[in-house]
JSON list of C-alpha atoms in Angstrom, two decimals:
[
{"chain": "A", "resi": 17, "resn": "MET", "atom": "CA", "xyz": [-5.08, 10.44, 16.35]},
{"chain": "A", "resi": 18, "resn": "HIS", "atom": "CA", "xyz": [-2.42, 13.05, 15.64]},
{"chain": "A", "resi": 19, "resn": "HIS", "atom": "CA", "xyz": [-2.27, 13.82, 11.93]},
{"chain": "A", "resi": 20, "resn": "PRO", "atom": "CA", "xyz": [0.97, 14.78, 10.23]},
{"chain": "A", "resi": 21, "resn": "PRO", "atom": "CA", "xyz": [0.88, 18.40, 9.05]},
{"chain": "A", "resi": 22, "resn": "PHE", "atom": "CA", "xyz": [0.38, 17.71, 5.35]},
{"chain": "A", "resi": 23, "resn": "PRO", "atom": "CA", "xyz": [-2.84, 17.73, 3.35]},
{"chain": "A", "resi": 24, "resn": "PHE", "atom": "CA", "xyz": [-3.98, 14.47, 1.81]},
{"chain": "A", "resi": 25, "resn": "GLY", "atom": "CA", "xyz": [-7.12, 13.65, -0.07]},
{"chain": "A", "resi": 26, "resn": "ASN", "atom": "CA", "xyz": [-7.81, 10.16, 1.16]},
{"chain": "A", "resi": 27, "resn": "THR", "atom": "CA", "xyz": [-6.52, 8.57, 4.33]},
{"chain": "A", "resi": 28, "resn": "ILE", "atom": "CA", "xyz": [-7.01, 5.26, 6.08]},
{"chain": "A", "resi": 29, "resn": "GLU", "atom": "CA", "xyz": [-6.57, 5.35, 9.84]},
{"chain": "A", "resi": 30, "resn": "THR", "atom": "CA", "xyz": [-5.74, 2.20, 11.76]},
{"chain": "A", "resi": 31, "resn": "GLU", "atom": "CA", "xyz": [-4.85, 1.82, 15.42]},
{"chain": "A", "resi": 32, "resn": "ASN", "atom": "CA", "xyz": [-1.23, 2.97, 14.99]},
{"chain": "A", "resi": 33, "resn": "LEU", "atom": "CA", "xyz": [-0.91, 4.03, 11.37]},
{"chain": "A", "resi": 34, "resn": "LEU", "atom": "CA", "xyz": [-2.06, 6.59, 8.85]},
{"chain": "A", "resi": 35, "resn": "LEU", "atom": "CA", "xyz": [-2.14, 5.50, 5.22]},
{"chain": "A", "resi": 36, "resn": "ALA", "atom": "CA", "xyz": [-2.45, 8.34, 2.74]},
{"chain": "A", "resi": 37, "resn": "THR", "atom": "CA", "xyz": [-2.91, 8.45, -1.01]},
{"chain": "A", "resi": 38, "resn": "SER", "atom": "CA", "xyz": [-0.16, 9.85, -3.18]},
{"chain": "A", "resi": 39, "resn": "ASP", "atom": "CA", "xyz": [-0.73, 12.47, -5.80]},
{"chain": "A", "resi": 40, "resn": "VAL", "atom": "CA", "xyz": [1.39, 13.46, -8.80]},
{"chain": "A", "resi": 41, "resn": "GLN", "atom": "CA", "xyz": [3.47, 15.95, -6.79]},
{"chain": "A", "resi": 42, "resn": "ILE", "atom": "CA", "xyz": [4.18, 13.46, -4.00]},
{"chain": "A", "resi": 43, "resn": "LEU", "atom": "CA", "xyz": [5.19, 10.71, -6.43]},
{"chain": "A", "resi": 44, "resn": "GLN", "atom": "CA", "xyz": [7.40, 13.07, -8.46]},
{"chain": "A", "resi": 45, "resn": "THR", "atom": "CA", "xyz": [9.07, 14.19, -5.24]},
{"chain": "A", "resi": 46, "resn": "ALA", "atom": "CA", "xyz": [9.49, 10.60, -3.95]},
{"chain": "A", "resi": 47, "resn": "ILE", "atom": "CA", "xyz": [11.26, 9.72, -7.20]},
{"chain": "A", "resi": 48, "resn": "GLN", "atom": "CA", "xyz": [13.71, 12.59, -6.53]},
{"chain": "A", "resi": 49, "resn": "GLY", "atom": "CA", "xyz": [14.70, 11.05, -3.20]},
{"chain": "A", "resi": 50, "resn": "ASP", "atom": "CA", "xyz": [14.07, 10.85, 0.52]},
{"chain": "A", "resi": 51, "resn": "GLY", "atom": "CA", "xyz": [15.39, 14.36, 1.28]},
{"chain": "A", "resi": 52, "resn": "PRO", "atom": "CA", "xyz": [12.99, 16.20, -1.01]},
{"chain": "A", "resi": 53, "resn": "LEU", "atom": "CA", "xyz": [10.12, 13.92, 0.10]},
{"chain": "A", "resi": 54, "resn": "SER", "atom": "CA", "xyz": [10.84, 14.57, 3.78]},
{"chain": "A", "resi": 55, "resn": "GLU", "atom": "CA", "xyz": [10.90, 18.30, 3.08]},
{"chain": "A", "resi": 56, "resn": "LEU", "atom": "CA", "xyz": [7.63, 18.24, 1.10]},
{"chain": "A", "resi": 57, "resn": "LEU", "atom": "CA", "xyz": [5.71, 16.16, 3.63]},
{"chain": "A", "resi": 58, "resn": "ARG", "atom": "CA", "xyz": [7.44, 17.58, 6.72]},
{"chain": "A", "resi": 59, "resn": "VAL", "atom": "CA", "xyz": [8.02, 14.10, 8.13]},
{"chain": "A", "resi": 60, "resn": "HIS", "atom": "CA", "xyz": [10.99, 11.86, 8.84]},
{"chain": "A", "resi": 61, "resn": "VAL", "atom": "CA", "xyz": [11.53, 9.23, 6.15]},
{"chain": "A", "resi": 62, "resn": "ALA", "atom": "CA", "xyz": [12.67, 5.75, 7.20]},
{"chain": "A", "resi": 63, "resn": "GLU", "atom": "CA", "xyz": [15.57, 4.27, 5.26]},
{"chain": "A", "resi": 64, "resn": "ASN", "atom": "CA", "xyz": [14.32, 2.05, 2.40]},
{"chain": "A", "resi": 65, "resn": "TRP", "atom": "CA", "xyz": [10.67, 2.94, 3.11]},
{"chain": "A", "resi": 66, "resn": "ASN", "atom": "CA", "xyz": [9.78, 1.84, -0.45]},
{"chain": "A", "resi": 67, "resn": "PRO", "atom": "CA", "xyz": [11.31, -1.60, -1.10]},
{"chain": "A", "resi": 68, "resn": "PHE", "atom": "CA", "xyz": [9.29, -1.73, -4.34]},
{"chain": "A", "resi": 69, "resn": "GLY", "atom": "CA", "xyz": [11.78, 0.76, -5.78]},
{"chain": "A", "resi": 70, "resn": "ILE", "atom": "CA", "xyz": [11.69, 3.80, -8.06]},
{"chain": "A", "resi": 71, "resn": "THR", "atom": "CA", "xyz": [10.24, 1.76, -10.95]},
{"chain": "A", "resi": 72, "resn": "ALA", "atom": "CA", "xyz": [7.02, 1.15, -8.99]},
{"chain": "A", "resi": 73, "resn": "LEU", "atom": "CA", "xyz": [6.73, 4.87, -8.18]},
{"chain": "A", "resi": 74, "resn": "GLU", "atom": "CA", "xyz": [7.30, 5.81, -11.84]},
{"chain": "A", "resi": 75, "resn": "TYR", "atom": "CA", "xyz": [4.64, 3.30, -12.93]},
{"chain": "A", "resi": 76, "resn": "ALA", "atom": "CA", "xyz": [2.12, 4.65, -10.40]},
{"chain": "A", "resi": 77, "resn": "LEU", "atom": "CA", "xyz": [2.94, 8.22, -11.48]},
{"chain": "A", "resi": 78, "resn": "ARG", "atom": "CA", "xyz": [2.20, 7.41, -15.15]},
{"chain": "A", "resi": 79, "resn": "LYS", "atom": "CA", "xyz": [-1.09, 5.77, -14.12]},
{"chain": "A", "resi": 80, "resn": "LEU", "atom": "CA", "xyz": [-2.10, 8.78, -11.99]},
{"chain": "A", "resi": 81, "resn": "ILE", "atom": "CA", "xyz": [-1.34, 11.18, -14.82]},
{"chain": "A", "resi": 82, "resn": "ASP", "atom": "CA", "xyz": [-3.44, 9.05, -17.20]},
{"chain": "A", "resi": 83, "resn": "GLU", "atom": "CA", "xyz": [-6.31, 8.46, -14.75]},
{"chain": "A", "resi": 84, "resn": "PRO", "atom": "CA", "xyz": [-6.36, 11.10, -11.98]},
{"chain": "A", "resi": 85, "resn": "GLU", "atom": "CA", "xyz": [-9.81, 9.89, -10.85]},
{"chain": "A", "resi": 86, "resn": "ALA", "atom": "CA", "xyz": [-8.23, 6.52, -9.91]},
{"chain": "A", "resi": 87, "resn": "LYS", "atom": "CA", "xyz": [-5.98, 8.18, -7.30]},
{"chain": "A", "resi": 88, "resn": "HIS", "atom": "CA", "xyz": [-7.01, 5.99, -4.38]},
{"chain": "A", "resi": 89, "resn": "TRP", "atom": "CA", "xyz": [-6.40, 2.77, -6.36]},
{"chain": "A", "resi": 90, "resn": "TRP", "atom": "CA", "xyz": [-2.62, 3.26, -6.59]},
{"chain": "A", "resi": 91, "resn": "THR", "atom": "CA", "xyz": [0.16, 4.18, -4.16]},
{"chain": "A", "resi": 92, "resn": "TRP", "atom": "CA", "xyz": [-0.52, 4.83, -0.48]},
{"chain": "A", "resi": 93, "resn": "LEU", "atom": "CA", "xyz": [2.17, 5.99, 1.92]},
{"chain": "A", "resi": 94, "resn": "THR", "atom": "CA", "xyz": [2.26, 4.58, 5.44]},
{"chain": "A", "resi": 95, "resn": "PHE", "atom": "CA", "xyz": [3.10, 6.77, 8.43]},
{"chain": "A", "resi": 96, "resn": "ILE", "atom": "CA", "xyz": [3.44, 6.26, 12.16]},
{"chain": "A", "resi": 97, "resn": "PRO", "atom": "CA", "xyz": [1.81, 9.56, 13.18]},
{"chain": "A", "resi": 98, "resn": "LYS", "atom": "CA", "xyz": [3.04, 9.55, 16.78]},
{"chain": "A", "resi": 99, "resn": "ASP", "atom": "CA", "xyz": [6.64, 9.46, 15.46]},
{"chain": "A", "resi": 100, "resn": "ASN", "atom": "CA", "xyz": [5.93, 11.64, 12.38]},
{"chain": "A", "resi": 101, "resn": "ILE", "atom": "CA", "xyz": [7.71, 9.13, 10.14]},
{"chain": "A", "resi": 102, "resn": "LEU", "atom": "CA", "xyz": [7.07, 7.49, 6.76]},
{"chain": "A", "resi": 103, "resn": "VAL", "atom": "CA", "xyz": [7.73, 3.75, 7.18]},
{"chain": "A", "resi": 104, "resn": "GLY", "atom": "CA", "xyz": [6.21, 2.01, 4.18]},
{"chain": "A", "resi": 105, "resn": "SER", "atom": "CA", "xyz": [4.25, 2.02, 0.99]},
{"chain": "A", "resi": 106, "resn": "GLY", "atom": "CA", "xyz": [1.51, -0.05, -0.47]},
{"chain": "A", "resi": 107, "resn": "GLY", "atom": "CA", "xyz": [-1.87, 0.21, -2.02]},
{"chain": "A", "resi": 108, "resn": "TYR", "atom": "CA", "xyz": [-3.61, -1.27, -5.00]},
{"chain": "A", "resi": 109, "resn": "LYS", "atom": "CA", "xyz": [-2.61, -2.30, -8.50]},
{"chain": "A", "resi": 110, "resn": "GLY", "atom": "CA", "xyz": [-5.33, -0.31, -10.21]},
{"chain": "A", "resi": 111, "resn": "VAL", "atom": "CA", "xyz": [-9.08, 0.15, -10.13]},
{"chain": "A", "resi": 112, "resn": "PRO", "atom": "CA", "xyz": [-11.44, -2.78, -9.48]},
{"chain": "A", "resi": 113, "resn": "ASP", "atom": "CA", "xyz": [-11.82, -5.02, -12.52]},
{"chain": "A", "resi": 114, "resn": "LEU", "atom": "CA", "xyz": [-15.17, -6.04, -14.01]},
{"chain": "A", "resi": 115, "resn": "ALA", "atom": "CA", "xyz": [-15.46, -8.91, -11.52]},
{"chain": "A", "resi": 116, "resn": "GLY", "atom": "CA", "xyz": [-14.97, -6.49, -8.61]},
{"chain": "A", "resi": 117, "resn": "MET", "atom": "CA", "xyz": [-11.38, -7.58, -7.86]},
{"chain": "A", "resi": 118, "resn": "VAL", "atom": "CA", "xyz": [-8.57, -5.36, -6.62]},
{"chain": "A", "resi": 119, "resn": "GLU", "atom": "CA", "xyz": [-5.04, -6.38, -5.75]},
{"chain": "A", "resi": 120, "resn": "ILE", "atom": "CA", "xyz": [-3.20, -5.14, -2.68]},
{"chain": "A", "resi": 121, "resn": "GLY", "atom": "CA", "xyz": [0.51, -4.89, -2.04]},
{"chain": "A", "resi": 122, "resn": "TYR", "atom": "CA", "xyz": [2.41, -3.53, 0.93]},
{"chain": "A", "resi": 123, "resn": "ALA", "atom": "CA", "xyz": [6.00, -3.17, 2.12]},
{"chain": "A", "resi": 124, "resn": "VAL", "atom": "CA", "xyz": [7.58, -1.90, 5.30]},
{"chain": "A", "resi": 125, "resn": "ALA", "atom": "CA", "xyz": [11.04, -0.35, 5.78]},
{"chain": "A", "resi": 126, "resn": "PRO", "atom": "CA", "xyz": [13.44, -3.01, 7.11]},
{"chain": "A", "resi": 127, "resn": "ASN", "atom": "CA", "xyz": [13.97, -1.23, 10.46]},
{"chain": "A", "resi": 128, "resn": "TYR", "atom": "CA", "xyz": [10.20, -1.34, 11.07]},
{"chain": "A", "resi": 129, "resn": "GLN", "atom": "CA", "xyz": [9.51, -4.96, 10.11]},
{"chain": "A", "resi": 130, "resn": "GLN", "atom": "CA", "xyz": [8.34, -7.62, 12.57]},
{"chain": "A", "resi": 131, "resn": "GLN", "atom": "CA", "xyz": [6.26, -5.02, 14.49]},
{"chain": "A", "resi": 132, "resn": "GLY", "atom": "CA", "xyz": [2.80, -5.73, 13.05]},
{"chain": "A", "resi": 133, "resn": "ILE", "atom": "CA", "xyz": [2.92, -2.78, 10.63]},
{"chain": "A", "resi": 134, "resn": "GLY", "atom": "CA", "xyz": [2.51, -4.93, 7.50]},
{"chain": "A", "resi": 135, "resn": "LYS", "atom": "CA", "xyz": [-0.53, -6.64, 8.98]},
{"chain": "A", "resi": 136, "resn": "GLU", "atom": "CA", "xyz": [-2.06, -3.33, 10.04]},
{"chain": "A", "resi": 137, "resn": "MET", "atom": "CA", "xyz": [-1.44, -1.92, 6.54]},
{"chain": "A", "resi": 138, "resn": "ALA", "atom": "CA", "xyz": [-3.11, -4.96, 4.95]},
{"chain": "A", "resi": 139, "resn": "VAL", "atom": "CA", "xyz": [-6.11, -4.68, 7.29]},
{"chain": "A", "resi": 140, "resn": "GLY", "atom": "CA", "xyz": [-6.52, -0.99, 6.39]},
{"chain": "A", "resi": 141, "resn": "LEU", "atom": "CA", "xyz": [-6.22, -1.64, 2.65]},
{"chain": "A", "resi": 142, "resn": "VAL", "atom": "CA", "xyz": [-8.76, -4.49, 2.76]},
{"chain": "A", "resi": 143, "resn": "LYS", "atom": "CA", "xyz": [-11.25, -2.44, 4.81]},
{"chain": "A", "resi": 144, "resn": "HIS", "atom": "CA", "xyz": [-10.87, 0.49, 2.43]},
{"chain": "A", "resi": 145, "resn": "ALA", "atom": "CA", "xyz": [-11.35, -1.74, -0.62]},
{"chain": "A", "resi": 146, "resn": "PHE", "atom": "CA", "xyz": [-14.50, -3.33, 0.81]},
{"chain": "A", "resi": 147, "resn": "SER", "atom": "CA", "xyz": [-15.89, 0.12, 1.68]},
{"chain": "A", "resi": 148, "resn": "HIS", "atom": "CA", "xyz": [-16.45, 0.45, -2.09]},
{"chain": "A", "resi": 149, "resn": "PRO", "atom": "CA", "xyz": [-19.58, -1.52, -3.09]},
{"chain": "A", "resi": 150, "resn": "GLU", "atom": "CA", "xyz": [-18.12, -2.47, -6.47]},
{"chain": "A", "resi": 151, "resn": "VAL", "atom": "CA", "xyz": [-15.29, -4.43, -4.77]},
{"chain": "A", "resi": 152, "resn": "HIS", "atom": "CA", "xyz": [-16.17, -8.09, -4.14]},
{"chain": "A", "resi": 153, "resn": "PHE", "atom": "CA", "xyz": [-12.68, -9.62, -3.89]},
{"chain": "A", "resi": 154, "resn": "VAL", "atom": "CA", "xyz": [-9.23, -8.57, -2.77]},
{"chain": "A", "resi": 155, "resn": "GLN", "atom": "CA", "xyz": [-6.27, -10.48, -4.12]},
{"chain": "A", "resi": 156, "resn": "ALA", "atom": "CA", "xyz": [-2.55, -10.52, -3.33]},
{"chain": "A", "resi": 157, "resn": "HIS", "atom": "CA", "xyz": [0.54, -12.34, -4.52]},
{"chain": "A", "resi": 158, "resn": "THR", "atom": "CA", "xyz": [3.46, -13.54, -2.40]},
{"chain": "A", "resi": 159, "resn": "LEU", "atom": "CA", "xyz": [6.61, -15.49, -3.00]},
{"chain": "A", "resi": 160, "resn": "ASN", "atom": "CA", "xyz": [5.99, -19.25, -3.05]},
{"chain": "A", "resi": 161, "resn": "GLU", "atom": "CA", "xyz": [7.44, -19.81, 0.41]},
{"chain": "A", "resi": 162, "resn": "GLU", "atom": "CA", "xyz": [6.48, -19.24, 4.04]},
{"chain": "A", "resi": 163, "resn": "ASN", "atom": "CA", "xyz": [7.16, -15.57, 4.83]},
{"chain": "A", "resi": 164, "resn": "PRO", "atom": "CA", "xyz": [5.68, -12.64, 6.79]},
{"chain": "A", "resi": 165, "resn": "SER", "atom": "CA", "xyz": [3.20, -11.84, 3.98]},
{"chain": "A", "resi": 166, "resn": "THR", "atom": "CA", "xyz": [1.89, -15.41, 3.80]},
{"chain": "A", "resi": 167, "resn": "ARG", "atom": "CA", "xyz": [1.33, -15.30, 7.58]},
{"chain": "A", "resi": 168, "resn": "ILE", "atom": "CA", "xyz": [-0.41, -11.91, 7.33]},
{"chain": "A", "resi": 169, "resn": "LEU", "atom": "CA", "xyz": [-2.74, -13.01, 4.51]},
{"chain": "A", "resi": 170, "resn": "THR", "atom": "CA", "xyz": [-3.56, -16.28, 6.28]},
{"chain": "A", "resi": 171, "resn": "ALA", "atom": "CA", "xyz": [-4.35, -14.38, 9.50]},
{"chain": "A", "resi": 172, "resn": "LEU", "atom": "CA", "xyz": [-6.68, -12.05, 7.55]},
{"chain": "A", "resi": 173, "resn": "GLY", "atom": "CA", "xyz": [-8.62, -14.97, 6.10]},
{"chain": "A", "resi": 174, "resn": "PHE", "atom": "CA", "xyz": [-7.23, -14.92, 2.55]},
{"chain": "A", "resi": 175, "resn": "GLN", "atom": "CA", "xyz": [-7.44, -18.25, 0.71]},
{"chain": "A", "resi": 176, "resn": "ASN", "atom": "CA", "xyz": [-4.29, -19.61, -0.93]},
{"chain": "A", "resi": 177, "resn": "MET", "atom": "CA", "xyz": [-5.38, -20.30, -4.52]},
{"chain": "A", "resi": 178, "resn": "GLY", "atom": "CA", "xyz": [-2.11, -22.01, -5.48]},
{"chain": "A", "resi": 179, "resn": "THR", "atom": "CA", "xyz": [0.92, -21.13, -7.51]},
{"chain": "A", "resi": 180, "resn": "VAL", "atom": "CA", "xyz": [1.21, -18.81, -10.49]},
{"chain": "A", "resi": 181, "resn": "GLU", "atom": "CA", "xyz": [4.08, -17.37, -12.55]},
{"chain": "A", "resi": 182, "resn": "ASN", "atom": "CA", "xyz": [5.87, -20.70, -13.10]},
{"chain": "A", "resi": 183, "resn": "GLU", "atom": "CA", "xyz": [5.25, -21.63, -9.45]},
{"chain": "A", "resi": 184, "resn": "THR", "atom": "CA", "xyz": [7.37, -18.73, -8.13]},
{"chain": "A", "resi": 185, "resn": "ALA", "atom": "CA", "xyz": [4.36, -16.94, -6.59]},
{"chain": "A", "resi": 186, "resn": "LEU", "atom": "CA", "xyz": [1.25, -17.78, -4.60]},
{"chain": "A", "resi": 187, "resn": "HIS", "atom": "CA", "xyz": [-2.11, -16.23, -5.48]},
{"chain": "A", "resi": 188, "resn": "TRP", "atom": "CA", "xyz": [-4.34, -15.25, -2.53]},
{"chain": "A", "resi": 189, "resn": "ILE", "atom": "CA", "xyz": [-8.00, -14.17, -2.57]},
{"chain": "A", "resi": 190, "resn": "LEU", "atom": "CA", "xyz": [-10.32, -12.78, 0.08]},
{"chain": "A", "resi": 191, "resn": "SER", "atom": "CA", "xyz": [-14.04, -12.53, -0.67]},
{"chain": "A", "resi": 192, "resn": "ARG", "atom": "CA", "xyz": [-16.23, -9.79, 0.77]}
]
């Protein structure tokens, strides 16, 4: 697979994607905007590649500064290497808990949705999580309605554990 010309610590390669961990510099630059990020990474940046918003990047940045050793349990950027473009973001909401649970999240730029990218991201994140022996479960949350993420999680074998957050969200779990 062709790798974009930037150095990353950890990467996850899937059939069509490269997921790469963010570091402090990358997150600081992403917060500044798409232009500076494109320049730093030497890639094209899809419009609205991070639907989670600046707040999520700022949160991940604070966590990385506090716990640099937890780098691969936060924000991952998703690239289509053959097109040299950043199309999404995702990752984990922190290190595995005492029960061996991590939570995944993923989002794809609107112009790249409905192409299997979200599913491929989720597959990569799950495989990466389960490559760590301390991880026994992967969880996710979706809106409490049929949507692309509910279809992805169902296809990957996640179990719908029911509603949470005043029935506005569904809680999903996949066991190792």
